[in-house]
Coordinates of C-alpha atoms in Angstrom, one line a residue:
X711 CA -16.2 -6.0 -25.7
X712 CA -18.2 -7.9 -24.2
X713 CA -19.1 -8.9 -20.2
X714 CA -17.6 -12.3 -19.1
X715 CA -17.2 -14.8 -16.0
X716 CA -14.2 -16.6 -15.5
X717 CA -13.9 -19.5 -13.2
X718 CA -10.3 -20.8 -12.1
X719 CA -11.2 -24.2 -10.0
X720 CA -7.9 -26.0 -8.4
X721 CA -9.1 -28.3 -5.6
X722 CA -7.7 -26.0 -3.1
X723 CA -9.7 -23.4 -4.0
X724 CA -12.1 -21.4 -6.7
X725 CA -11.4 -18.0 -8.1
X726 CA -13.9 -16.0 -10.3
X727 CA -13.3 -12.9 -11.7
X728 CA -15.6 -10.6 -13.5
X729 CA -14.4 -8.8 -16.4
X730 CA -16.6 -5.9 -17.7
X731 CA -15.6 -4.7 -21.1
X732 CA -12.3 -6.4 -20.9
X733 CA -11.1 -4.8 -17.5
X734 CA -11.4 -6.9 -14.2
X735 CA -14.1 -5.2 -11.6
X736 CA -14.3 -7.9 -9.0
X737 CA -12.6 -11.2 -7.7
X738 CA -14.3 -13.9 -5.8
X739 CA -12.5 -16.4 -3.7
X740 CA -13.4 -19.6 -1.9
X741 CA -10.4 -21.6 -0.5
X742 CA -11.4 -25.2 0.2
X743 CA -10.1 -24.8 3.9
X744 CA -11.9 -21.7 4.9
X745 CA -15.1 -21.6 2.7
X746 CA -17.1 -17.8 3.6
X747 CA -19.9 -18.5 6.0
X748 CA -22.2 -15.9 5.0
X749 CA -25.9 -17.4 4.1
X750 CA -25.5 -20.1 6.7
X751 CA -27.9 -20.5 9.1
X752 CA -27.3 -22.7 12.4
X753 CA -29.4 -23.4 15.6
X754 CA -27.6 -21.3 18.1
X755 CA -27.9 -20.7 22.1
X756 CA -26.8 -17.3 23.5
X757 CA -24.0 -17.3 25.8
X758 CA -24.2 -13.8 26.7
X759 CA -26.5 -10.7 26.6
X760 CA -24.7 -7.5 26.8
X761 CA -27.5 -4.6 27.6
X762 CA -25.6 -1.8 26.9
X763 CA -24.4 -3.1 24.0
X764 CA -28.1 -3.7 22.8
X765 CA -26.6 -7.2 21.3
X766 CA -25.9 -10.8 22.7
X767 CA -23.0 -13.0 21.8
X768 CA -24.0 -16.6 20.3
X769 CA -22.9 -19.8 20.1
X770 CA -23.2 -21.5 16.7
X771 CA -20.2 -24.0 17.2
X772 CA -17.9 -21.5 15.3
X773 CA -14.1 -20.9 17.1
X774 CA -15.4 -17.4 18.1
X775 CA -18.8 -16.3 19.5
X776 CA -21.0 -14.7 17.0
X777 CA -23.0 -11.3 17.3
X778 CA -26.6 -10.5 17.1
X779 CA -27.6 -6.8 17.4
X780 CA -30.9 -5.6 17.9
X781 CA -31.2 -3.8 14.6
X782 CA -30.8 -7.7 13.1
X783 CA -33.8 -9.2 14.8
X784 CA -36.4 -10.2 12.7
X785 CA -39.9 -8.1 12.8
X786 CA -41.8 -10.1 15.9
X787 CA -38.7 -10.0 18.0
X788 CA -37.7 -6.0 17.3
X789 CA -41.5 -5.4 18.2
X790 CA -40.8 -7.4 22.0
X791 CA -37.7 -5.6 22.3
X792 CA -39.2 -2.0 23.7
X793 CA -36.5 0.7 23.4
X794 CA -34.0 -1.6 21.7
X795 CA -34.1 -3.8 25.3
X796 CA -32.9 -7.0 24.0
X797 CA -33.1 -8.5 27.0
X798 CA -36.6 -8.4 27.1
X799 CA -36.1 -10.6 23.9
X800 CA -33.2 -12.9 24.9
X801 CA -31.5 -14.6 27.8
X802 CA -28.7 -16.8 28.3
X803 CA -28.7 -20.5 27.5
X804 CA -32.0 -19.5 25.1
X805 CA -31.8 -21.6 21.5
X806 CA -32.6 -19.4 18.5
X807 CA -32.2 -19.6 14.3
X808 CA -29.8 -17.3 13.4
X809 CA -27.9 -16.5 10.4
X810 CA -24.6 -15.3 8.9
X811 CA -24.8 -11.7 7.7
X812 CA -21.0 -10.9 7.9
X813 CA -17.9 -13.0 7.9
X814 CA -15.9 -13.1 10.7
X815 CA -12.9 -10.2 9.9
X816 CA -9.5 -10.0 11.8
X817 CA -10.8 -11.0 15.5
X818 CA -14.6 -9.8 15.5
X819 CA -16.7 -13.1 14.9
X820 CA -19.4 -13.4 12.4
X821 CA -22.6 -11.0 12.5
X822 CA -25.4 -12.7 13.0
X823 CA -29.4 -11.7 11.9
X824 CA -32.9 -13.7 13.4
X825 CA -34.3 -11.8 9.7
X826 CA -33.3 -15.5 8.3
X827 CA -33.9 -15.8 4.4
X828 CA -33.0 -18.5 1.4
X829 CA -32.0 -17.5 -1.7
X830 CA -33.1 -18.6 -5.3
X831 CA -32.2 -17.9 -8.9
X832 CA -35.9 -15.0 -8.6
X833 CA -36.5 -14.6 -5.0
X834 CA -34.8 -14.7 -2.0
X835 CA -37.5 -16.3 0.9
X836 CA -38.2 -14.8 4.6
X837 CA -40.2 -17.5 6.4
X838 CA -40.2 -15.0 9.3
X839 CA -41.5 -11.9 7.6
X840 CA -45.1 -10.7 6.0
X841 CA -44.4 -8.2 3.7
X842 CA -42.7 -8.5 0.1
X843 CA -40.9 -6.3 -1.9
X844 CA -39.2 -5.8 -5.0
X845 CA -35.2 -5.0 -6.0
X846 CA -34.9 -1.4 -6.5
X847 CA -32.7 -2.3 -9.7
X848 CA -36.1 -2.5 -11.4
X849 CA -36.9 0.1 -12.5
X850 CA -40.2 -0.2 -14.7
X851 CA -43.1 1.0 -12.5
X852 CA -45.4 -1.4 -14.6
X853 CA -42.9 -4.5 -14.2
X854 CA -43.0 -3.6 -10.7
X855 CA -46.1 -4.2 -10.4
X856 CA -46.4 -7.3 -12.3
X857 CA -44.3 -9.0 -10.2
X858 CA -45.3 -7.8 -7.1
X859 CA -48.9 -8.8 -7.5
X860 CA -47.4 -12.5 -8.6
X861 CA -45.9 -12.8 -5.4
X862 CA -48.7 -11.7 -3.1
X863 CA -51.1 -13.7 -5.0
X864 CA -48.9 -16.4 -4.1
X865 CA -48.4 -15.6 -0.4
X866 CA -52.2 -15.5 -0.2
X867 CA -52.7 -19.2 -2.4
X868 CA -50.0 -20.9 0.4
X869 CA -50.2 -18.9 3.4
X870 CA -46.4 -17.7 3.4
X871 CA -44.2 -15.8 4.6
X872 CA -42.4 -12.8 2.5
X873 CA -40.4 -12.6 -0.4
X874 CA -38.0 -9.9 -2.2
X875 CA -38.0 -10.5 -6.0
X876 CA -34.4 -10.6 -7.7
X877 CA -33.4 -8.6 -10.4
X878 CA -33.2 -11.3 -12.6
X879 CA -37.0 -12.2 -12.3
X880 CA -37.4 -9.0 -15.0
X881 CA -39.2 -10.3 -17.7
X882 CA -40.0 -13.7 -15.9
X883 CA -43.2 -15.6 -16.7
X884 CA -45.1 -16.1 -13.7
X885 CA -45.3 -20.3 -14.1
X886 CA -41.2 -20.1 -13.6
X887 CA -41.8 -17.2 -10.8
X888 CA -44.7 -19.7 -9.1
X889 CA -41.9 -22.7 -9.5
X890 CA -39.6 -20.9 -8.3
X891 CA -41.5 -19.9 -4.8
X892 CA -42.5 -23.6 -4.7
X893 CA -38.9 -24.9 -4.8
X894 CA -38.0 -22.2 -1.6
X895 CA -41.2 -22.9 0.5
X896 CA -40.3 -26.4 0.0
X897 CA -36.7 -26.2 1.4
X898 CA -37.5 -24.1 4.2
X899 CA -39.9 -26.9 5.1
X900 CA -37.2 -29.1 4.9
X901 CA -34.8 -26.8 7.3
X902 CA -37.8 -26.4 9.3
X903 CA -38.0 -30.1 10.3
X904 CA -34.4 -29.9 11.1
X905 CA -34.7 -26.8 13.3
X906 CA -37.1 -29.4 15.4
X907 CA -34.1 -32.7 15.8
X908 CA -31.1 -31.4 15.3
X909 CA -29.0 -30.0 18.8
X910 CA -27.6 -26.7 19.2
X911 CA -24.7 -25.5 17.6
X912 CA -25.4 -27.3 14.3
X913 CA -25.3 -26.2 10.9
X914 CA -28.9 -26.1 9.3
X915 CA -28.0 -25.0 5.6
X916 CA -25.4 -24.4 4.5
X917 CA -25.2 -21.7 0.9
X918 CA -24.2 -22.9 -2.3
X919 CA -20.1 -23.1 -3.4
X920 CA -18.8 -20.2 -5.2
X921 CA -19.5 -21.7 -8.5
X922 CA -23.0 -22.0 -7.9
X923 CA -23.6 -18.8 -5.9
X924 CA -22.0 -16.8 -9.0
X925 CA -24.5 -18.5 -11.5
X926 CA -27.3 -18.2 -9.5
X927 CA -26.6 -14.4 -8.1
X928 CA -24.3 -12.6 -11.2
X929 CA -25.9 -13.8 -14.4
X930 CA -28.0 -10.6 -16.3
X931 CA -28.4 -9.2 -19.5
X932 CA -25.0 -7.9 -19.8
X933 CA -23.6 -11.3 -19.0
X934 CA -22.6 -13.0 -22.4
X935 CA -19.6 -15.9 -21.5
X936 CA -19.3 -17.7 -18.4
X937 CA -15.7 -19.9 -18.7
X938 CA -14.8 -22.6 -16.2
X939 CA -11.5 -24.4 -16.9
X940 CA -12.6 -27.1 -14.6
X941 CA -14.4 -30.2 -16.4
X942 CA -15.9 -31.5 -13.3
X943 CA -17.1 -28.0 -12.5
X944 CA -18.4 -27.5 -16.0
X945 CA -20.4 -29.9 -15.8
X946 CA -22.1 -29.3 -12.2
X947 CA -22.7 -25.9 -13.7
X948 CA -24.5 -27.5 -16.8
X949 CA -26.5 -29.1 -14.4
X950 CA -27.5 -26.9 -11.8
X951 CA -28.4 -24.1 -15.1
X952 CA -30.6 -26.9 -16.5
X953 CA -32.2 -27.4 -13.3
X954 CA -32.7 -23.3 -12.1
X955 CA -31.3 -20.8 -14.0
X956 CA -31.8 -22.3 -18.3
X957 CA -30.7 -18.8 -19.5
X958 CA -27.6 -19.5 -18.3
X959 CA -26.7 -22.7 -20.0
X960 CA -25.9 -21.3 -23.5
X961 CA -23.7 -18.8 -21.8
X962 CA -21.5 -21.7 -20.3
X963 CA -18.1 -22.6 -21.7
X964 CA -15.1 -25.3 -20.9
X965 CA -12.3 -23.8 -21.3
X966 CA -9.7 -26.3 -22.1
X967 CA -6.7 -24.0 -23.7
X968 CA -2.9 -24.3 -22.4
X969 CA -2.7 -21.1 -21.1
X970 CA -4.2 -20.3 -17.7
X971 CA -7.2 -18.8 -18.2
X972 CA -7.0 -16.2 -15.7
X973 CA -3.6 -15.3 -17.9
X974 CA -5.2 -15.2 -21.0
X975 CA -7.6 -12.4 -19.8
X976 CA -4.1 -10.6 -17.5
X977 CA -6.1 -11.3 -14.4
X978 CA -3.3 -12.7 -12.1
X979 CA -1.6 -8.9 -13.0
X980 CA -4.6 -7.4 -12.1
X981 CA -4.4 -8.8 -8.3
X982 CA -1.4 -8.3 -7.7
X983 CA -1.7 -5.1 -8.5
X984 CA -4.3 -4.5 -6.4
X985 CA -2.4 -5.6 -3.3
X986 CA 0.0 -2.4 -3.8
X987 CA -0.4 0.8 -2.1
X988 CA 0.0 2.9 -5.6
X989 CA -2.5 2.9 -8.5
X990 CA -1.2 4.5 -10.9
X991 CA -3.7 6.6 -13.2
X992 CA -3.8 7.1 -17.5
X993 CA -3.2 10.7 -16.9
X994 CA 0.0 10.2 -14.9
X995 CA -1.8 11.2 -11.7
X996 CA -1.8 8.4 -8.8
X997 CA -3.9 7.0 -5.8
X998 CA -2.5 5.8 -2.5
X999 CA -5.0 3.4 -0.7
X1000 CA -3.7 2.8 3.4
X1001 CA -6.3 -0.3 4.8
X1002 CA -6.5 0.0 8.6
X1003 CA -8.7 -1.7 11.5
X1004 CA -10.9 1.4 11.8
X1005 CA -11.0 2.8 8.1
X1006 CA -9.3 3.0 5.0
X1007 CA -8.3 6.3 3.1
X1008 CA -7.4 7.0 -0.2
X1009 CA -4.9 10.1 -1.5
X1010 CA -5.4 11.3 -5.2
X1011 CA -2.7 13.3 -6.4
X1012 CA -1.7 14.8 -9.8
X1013 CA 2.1 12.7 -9.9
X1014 CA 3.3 13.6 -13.4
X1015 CA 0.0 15.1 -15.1
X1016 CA 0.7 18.9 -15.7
X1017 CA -2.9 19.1 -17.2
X1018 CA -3.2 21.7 -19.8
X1019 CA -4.5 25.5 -19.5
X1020 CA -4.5 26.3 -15.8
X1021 CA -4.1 24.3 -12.3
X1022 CA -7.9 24.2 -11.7
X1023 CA -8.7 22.2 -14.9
X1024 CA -6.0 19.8 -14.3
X1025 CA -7.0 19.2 -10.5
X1026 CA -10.2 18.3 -12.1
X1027 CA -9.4 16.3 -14.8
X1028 CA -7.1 14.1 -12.2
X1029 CA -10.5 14.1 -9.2
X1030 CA -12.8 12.7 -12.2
X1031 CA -10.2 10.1 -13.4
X1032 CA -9.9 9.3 -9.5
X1033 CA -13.4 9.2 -8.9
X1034 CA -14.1 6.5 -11.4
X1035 CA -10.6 4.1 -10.8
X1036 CA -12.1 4.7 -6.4
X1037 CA -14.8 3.0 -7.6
X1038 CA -13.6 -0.1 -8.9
X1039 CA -10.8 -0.7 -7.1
X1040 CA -13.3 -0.7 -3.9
X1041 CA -14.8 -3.1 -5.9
X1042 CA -11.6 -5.4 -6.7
X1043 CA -10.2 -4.7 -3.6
X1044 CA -13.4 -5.5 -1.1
X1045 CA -12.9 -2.2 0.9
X1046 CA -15.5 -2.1 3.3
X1047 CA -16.5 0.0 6.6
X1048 CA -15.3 3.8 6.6
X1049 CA -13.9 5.2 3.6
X1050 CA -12.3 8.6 3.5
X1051 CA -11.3 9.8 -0.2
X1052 CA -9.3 12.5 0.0
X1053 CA -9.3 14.4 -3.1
X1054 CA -7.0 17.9 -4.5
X1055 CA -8.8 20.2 -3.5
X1056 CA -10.7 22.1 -5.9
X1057 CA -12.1 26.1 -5.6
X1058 CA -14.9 25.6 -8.1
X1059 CA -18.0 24.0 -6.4
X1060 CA -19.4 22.8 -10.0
X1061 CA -16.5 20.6 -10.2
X1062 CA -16.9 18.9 -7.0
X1063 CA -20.5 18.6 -7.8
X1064 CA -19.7 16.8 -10.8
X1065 CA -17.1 14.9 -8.9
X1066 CA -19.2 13.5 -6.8
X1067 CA -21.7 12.4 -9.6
X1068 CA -18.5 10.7 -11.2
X1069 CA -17.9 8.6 -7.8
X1070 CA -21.6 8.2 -7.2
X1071 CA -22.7 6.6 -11.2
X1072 CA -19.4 4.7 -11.0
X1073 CA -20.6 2.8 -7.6
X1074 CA -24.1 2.5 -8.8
X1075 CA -22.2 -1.7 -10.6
X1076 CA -21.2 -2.3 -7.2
X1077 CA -23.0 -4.8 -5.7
X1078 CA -22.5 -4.0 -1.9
X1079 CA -24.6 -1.2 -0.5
X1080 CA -22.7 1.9 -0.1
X1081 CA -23.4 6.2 0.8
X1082 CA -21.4 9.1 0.1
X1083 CA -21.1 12.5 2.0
X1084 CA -21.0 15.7 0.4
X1085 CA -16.8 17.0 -0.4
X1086 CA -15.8 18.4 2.7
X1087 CA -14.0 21.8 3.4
X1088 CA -11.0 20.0 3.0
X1089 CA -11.7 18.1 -0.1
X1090 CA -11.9 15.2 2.0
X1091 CA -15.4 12.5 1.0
X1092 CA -16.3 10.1 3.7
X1093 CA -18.4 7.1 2.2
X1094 CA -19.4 3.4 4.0
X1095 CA -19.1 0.2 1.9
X1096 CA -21.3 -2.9 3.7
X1097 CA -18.7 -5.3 3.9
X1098 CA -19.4 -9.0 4.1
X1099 CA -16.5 -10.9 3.9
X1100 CA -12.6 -10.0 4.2
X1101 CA -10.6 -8.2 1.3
X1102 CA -8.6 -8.8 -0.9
X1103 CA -5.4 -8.3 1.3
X1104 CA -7.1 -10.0 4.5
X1105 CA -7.6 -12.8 2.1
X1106 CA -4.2 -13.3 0.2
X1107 CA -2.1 -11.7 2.6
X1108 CA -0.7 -11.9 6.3
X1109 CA 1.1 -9.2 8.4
X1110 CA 4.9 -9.0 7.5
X1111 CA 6.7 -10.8 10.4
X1112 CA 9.3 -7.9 10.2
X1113 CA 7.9 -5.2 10.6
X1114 CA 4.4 -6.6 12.5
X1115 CA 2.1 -5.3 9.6
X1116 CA 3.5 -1.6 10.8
X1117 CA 4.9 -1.0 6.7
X1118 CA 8.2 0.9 8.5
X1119 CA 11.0 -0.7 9.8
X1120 CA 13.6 1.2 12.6
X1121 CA 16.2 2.9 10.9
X1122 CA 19.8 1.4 11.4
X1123 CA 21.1 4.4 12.9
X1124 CA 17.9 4.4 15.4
X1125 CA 18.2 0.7 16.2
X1126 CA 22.2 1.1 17.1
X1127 CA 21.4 4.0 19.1
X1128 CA 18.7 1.6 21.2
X1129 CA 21.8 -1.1 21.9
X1130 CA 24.1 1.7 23.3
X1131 CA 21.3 2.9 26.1
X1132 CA 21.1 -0.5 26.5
X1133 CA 24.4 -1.1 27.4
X1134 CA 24.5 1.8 29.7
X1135 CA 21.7 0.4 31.2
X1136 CA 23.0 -3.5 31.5
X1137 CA 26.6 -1.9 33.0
X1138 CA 24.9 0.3 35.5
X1139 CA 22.1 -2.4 37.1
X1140 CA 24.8 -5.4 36.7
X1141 CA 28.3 -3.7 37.0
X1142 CA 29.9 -6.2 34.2
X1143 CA 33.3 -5.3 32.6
X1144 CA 32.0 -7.7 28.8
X1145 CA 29.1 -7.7 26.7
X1146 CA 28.1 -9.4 23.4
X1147 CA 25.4 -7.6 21.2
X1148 CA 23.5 -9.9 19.0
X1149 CA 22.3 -8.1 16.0
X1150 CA 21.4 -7.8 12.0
X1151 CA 24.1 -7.6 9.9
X1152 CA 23.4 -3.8 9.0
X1153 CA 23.1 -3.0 12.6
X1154 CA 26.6 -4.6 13.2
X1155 CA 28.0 -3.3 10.4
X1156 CA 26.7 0.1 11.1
X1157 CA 28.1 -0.2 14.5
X1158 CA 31.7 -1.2 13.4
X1159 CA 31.3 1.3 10.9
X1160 CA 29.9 4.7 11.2
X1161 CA 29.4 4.5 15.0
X1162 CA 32.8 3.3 15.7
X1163 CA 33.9 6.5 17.2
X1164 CA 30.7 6.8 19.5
X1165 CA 31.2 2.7 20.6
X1166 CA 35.2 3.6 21.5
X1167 CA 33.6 6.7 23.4
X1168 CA 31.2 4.5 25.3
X1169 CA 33.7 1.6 26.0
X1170 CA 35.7 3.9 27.6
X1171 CA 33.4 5.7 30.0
X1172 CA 32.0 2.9 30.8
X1173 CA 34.9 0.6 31.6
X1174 CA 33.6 -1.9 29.5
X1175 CA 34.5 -4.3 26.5
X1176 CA 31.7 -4.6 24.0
X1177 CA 31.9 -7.4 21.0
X1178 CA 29.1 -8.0 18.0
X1179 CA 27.9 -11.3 16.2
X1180 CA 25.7 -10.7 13.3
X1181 CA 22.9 -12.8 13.4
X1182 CA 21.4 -13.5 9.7
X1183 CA 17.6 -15.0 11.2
X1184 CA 17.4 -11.3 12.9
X1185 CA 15.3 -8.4 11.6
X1186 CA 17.0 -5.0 11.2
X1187 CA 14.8 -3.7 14.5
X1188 CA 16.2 -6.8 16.4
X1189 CA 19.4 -7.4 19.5
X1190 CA 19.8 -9.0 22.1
X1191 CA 22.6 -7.3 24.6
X1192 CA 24.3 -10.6 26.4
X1193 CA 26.3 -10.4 29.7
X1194 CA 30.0 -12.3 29.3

């Protein structure tokens, strides 16, 4: 089987997915209306410097402020900020370059960095920085150097600032690595001059569409189709290979078939299976994954797999199963923040060792930055994933109106209970002898039903006439309790 890239284009929006030896480990999506704002770099003005938050709040013309914390200054400006004092660096109504590190998620605005950089198909340019380095994926101690000294040699010949070679410059020729430098010095020259005109609050650059982004920042070895069933798009992707990344272009494919291609390869299954709470394992085990504000947690448990020769084995056998589906579906998902994995717990401290390693080499595709913590007493693994933009279910999703994103809903019982301390309260503060209640039609029903005995009770101590209309726009948890 091989690795592939799909691209669905629709002119509302564009979905990728990437599909590793024929399973989906990661979906991309750009919607025409909300396009991700990380990489864009704007000429900003701070509206508010918070000391004791060690951050100020900026301005870049977005609905919300943005946020700049002192650990995102670039080197010159973390070296004037003594002690993590930004206001030594920054004061209100002060212009700055900033850029966007993190989308904004739920009601935090975007995250902002002063470390501003542009990336290319080999390097990724920091006009504000000195020192280069080199991706950690490489791990050839002689490539390494290669490429290194090519991009010092170059900093030296044009008097730059720093660079961070790509993974994909492996193997590169140093003419294409040279071009390559050239083309990014040249358009920060470019933003440069702008940075000079333009007023604040303005966009400065603005990163490449999804379509781009994935040629220029997923192509490797491994990748050996990239399908767009877009002509239009196929065709800017011809282009933009020719122009930056020619390795690509034989890789590139229309794909012009009746069936949808994200069908063909049972990717529209795939999400929606990701947006349920269950994940069902081979083994008959299962995962429960609950996304909250502060953190999300995941419960393995054995379900129907009864394992074979004793409960230890098959507690095992179910954590390294786990351990390997965690890790992509944090991946298809785009869980990010605090992750707490709790898995069965297990008595032998080799398996949890070896659980870990599972959780740890299973991560190591992921492209967002993540650590893990040792297993806790409780079997319980805490882990951070650097999130950037929203998941999955932030994406696709919205809170349910009924139940105000809570996943429970009042019971009847409880909800028919609420309407009769209701009434006592309405007869007591307005001494009325008829009421209406307005209500679902199971709370009615309910009411007329198997509370009819305690509603004749009430009526009568009361003094009072109580009638119902069911109300088929109301939720199960709502009534309204109307004086007559």
């Amino acid at each position: 089987m091989s690795d592939e890239i799909l691209i669905n284009v629709t002119p509302p929006e564009t979905r990728v997915a990437v599909v590793e030896n024929g399973v989906l480990q990661d979906v991309m999506i750009e919607r025409a209306r909300s396009r991700g704002l990380v990489g864009n770099i704007y000429k900003g003005r701070v509206c508010r410097v918070l000391p004791g938050m060690q951050a100020v709040f900026v301005d870049v013309g977005l609905e919300r402020a943005a946020f700049l914390h002192v650990s995102d200054l670039n080197a010159a400006e973390r070296e004037k900020a003594v002690d993590n004092q930004i206001e030594l660096v920054f004061r209100e109504g002060q212009d700055l370059v900033v850029q966007v590190v993190k989308d904004p998620i739920g009601a935090k605005g975007a995250r902002l960095t002063t470390e501003v950089s542009v990336p290319s198909v080999y390097q990724v340019y920091m006009p504000y920085a000195k020192v280069s380095g080199v991706s950690q994926r490489i791990e050839c101690d002689a490539e390494r150097a290669r490429l290194r000294a090519c991009v010092e040699g170059f900093q030296r010949d044009h008097n730059t600032g720093g660079f961070i070679v790509r993974t994909a410059a492996e193997g590169v020729d140093e003419a294409a690595l040279r071009a390559d430098m050239l083309f990014l010095q040249k358009l920060w020259n470019s933003i440069a001059q702008r940075i000079k005109t333009v007023k604040v609050k303005t966009l400065l650059h603005e990163d490449l569409p999804l379509a781009m982004r994935v040629l220029r920042d997923l192509h490797c070895s491994k990748v050996e189709k990239i399908r767009v069933d877009s002509r239009e798009t196929y065709s800017r992707l011809l282009k933009f290979g020719k122009e930056f990344v020619t390795e690509t272009v034989p890789l590139i494919e229309h794909y012009s078939g009746e069936r949808p291609l994200f069908d063909l390869y049972g990717v529209e299954e795939e999400i929606q299976r990701a947006l349920e709470r269950k994940v069902a394992l081979k083994s008959g085990g299962y995962l429960i994954f609950d996304q909250t504000e502060a953190m999300t947690t995941v419960d393995v448990n054995t379900g129907a797999f009864v394992g074979g020769r004793n409960l230890e084995e098959t507690i095992f056998k179910t954590n390294l199963e786990a351990a390997q589906t965690i890790a992509r579906q944090l991946r298809l998902r785009n869980l990010g923040g605090i992750i707490i994995i709790d898995f069965i717990d297990m008595q032998d401290e080799d398996h949890k060792q070896q659980v870990l390693q599972a959780l740890s080499k299973s991560l190591e595709k992921d492209h967002a930055k993540n650590s893990i913590s040792e297993v806790s007493a409780l079997g319980l693994v805490e882990m951070t994933r650097k999130r950037t933009r929203e998941s999955l279910e932030h994406v696709l999703c919205e809170p349910c109106p009924t139940c105000s994103g809570r996943g429970m809903l009042k019971t009847a019982e409880t909800v028919c209970l609420e309407i009769f301390r209701e009434i006592i309260r309405e007869v007591r503060q307005y001494n009325v002898q008829e009421l209406l209640v307005l209500a679902s039609n199971e709370v009615v029903e309910r009411l007329l039903d198997e509370e009819a005995d305690m509603l004749s009770e009430l009526e009568t101590f009361l003094n009072v006439t109580v009638k119902f209309r069911a109300e088929a726009q109301y939720n199960q948890e709502q009534y309204d309790v109307v004086l007559l």
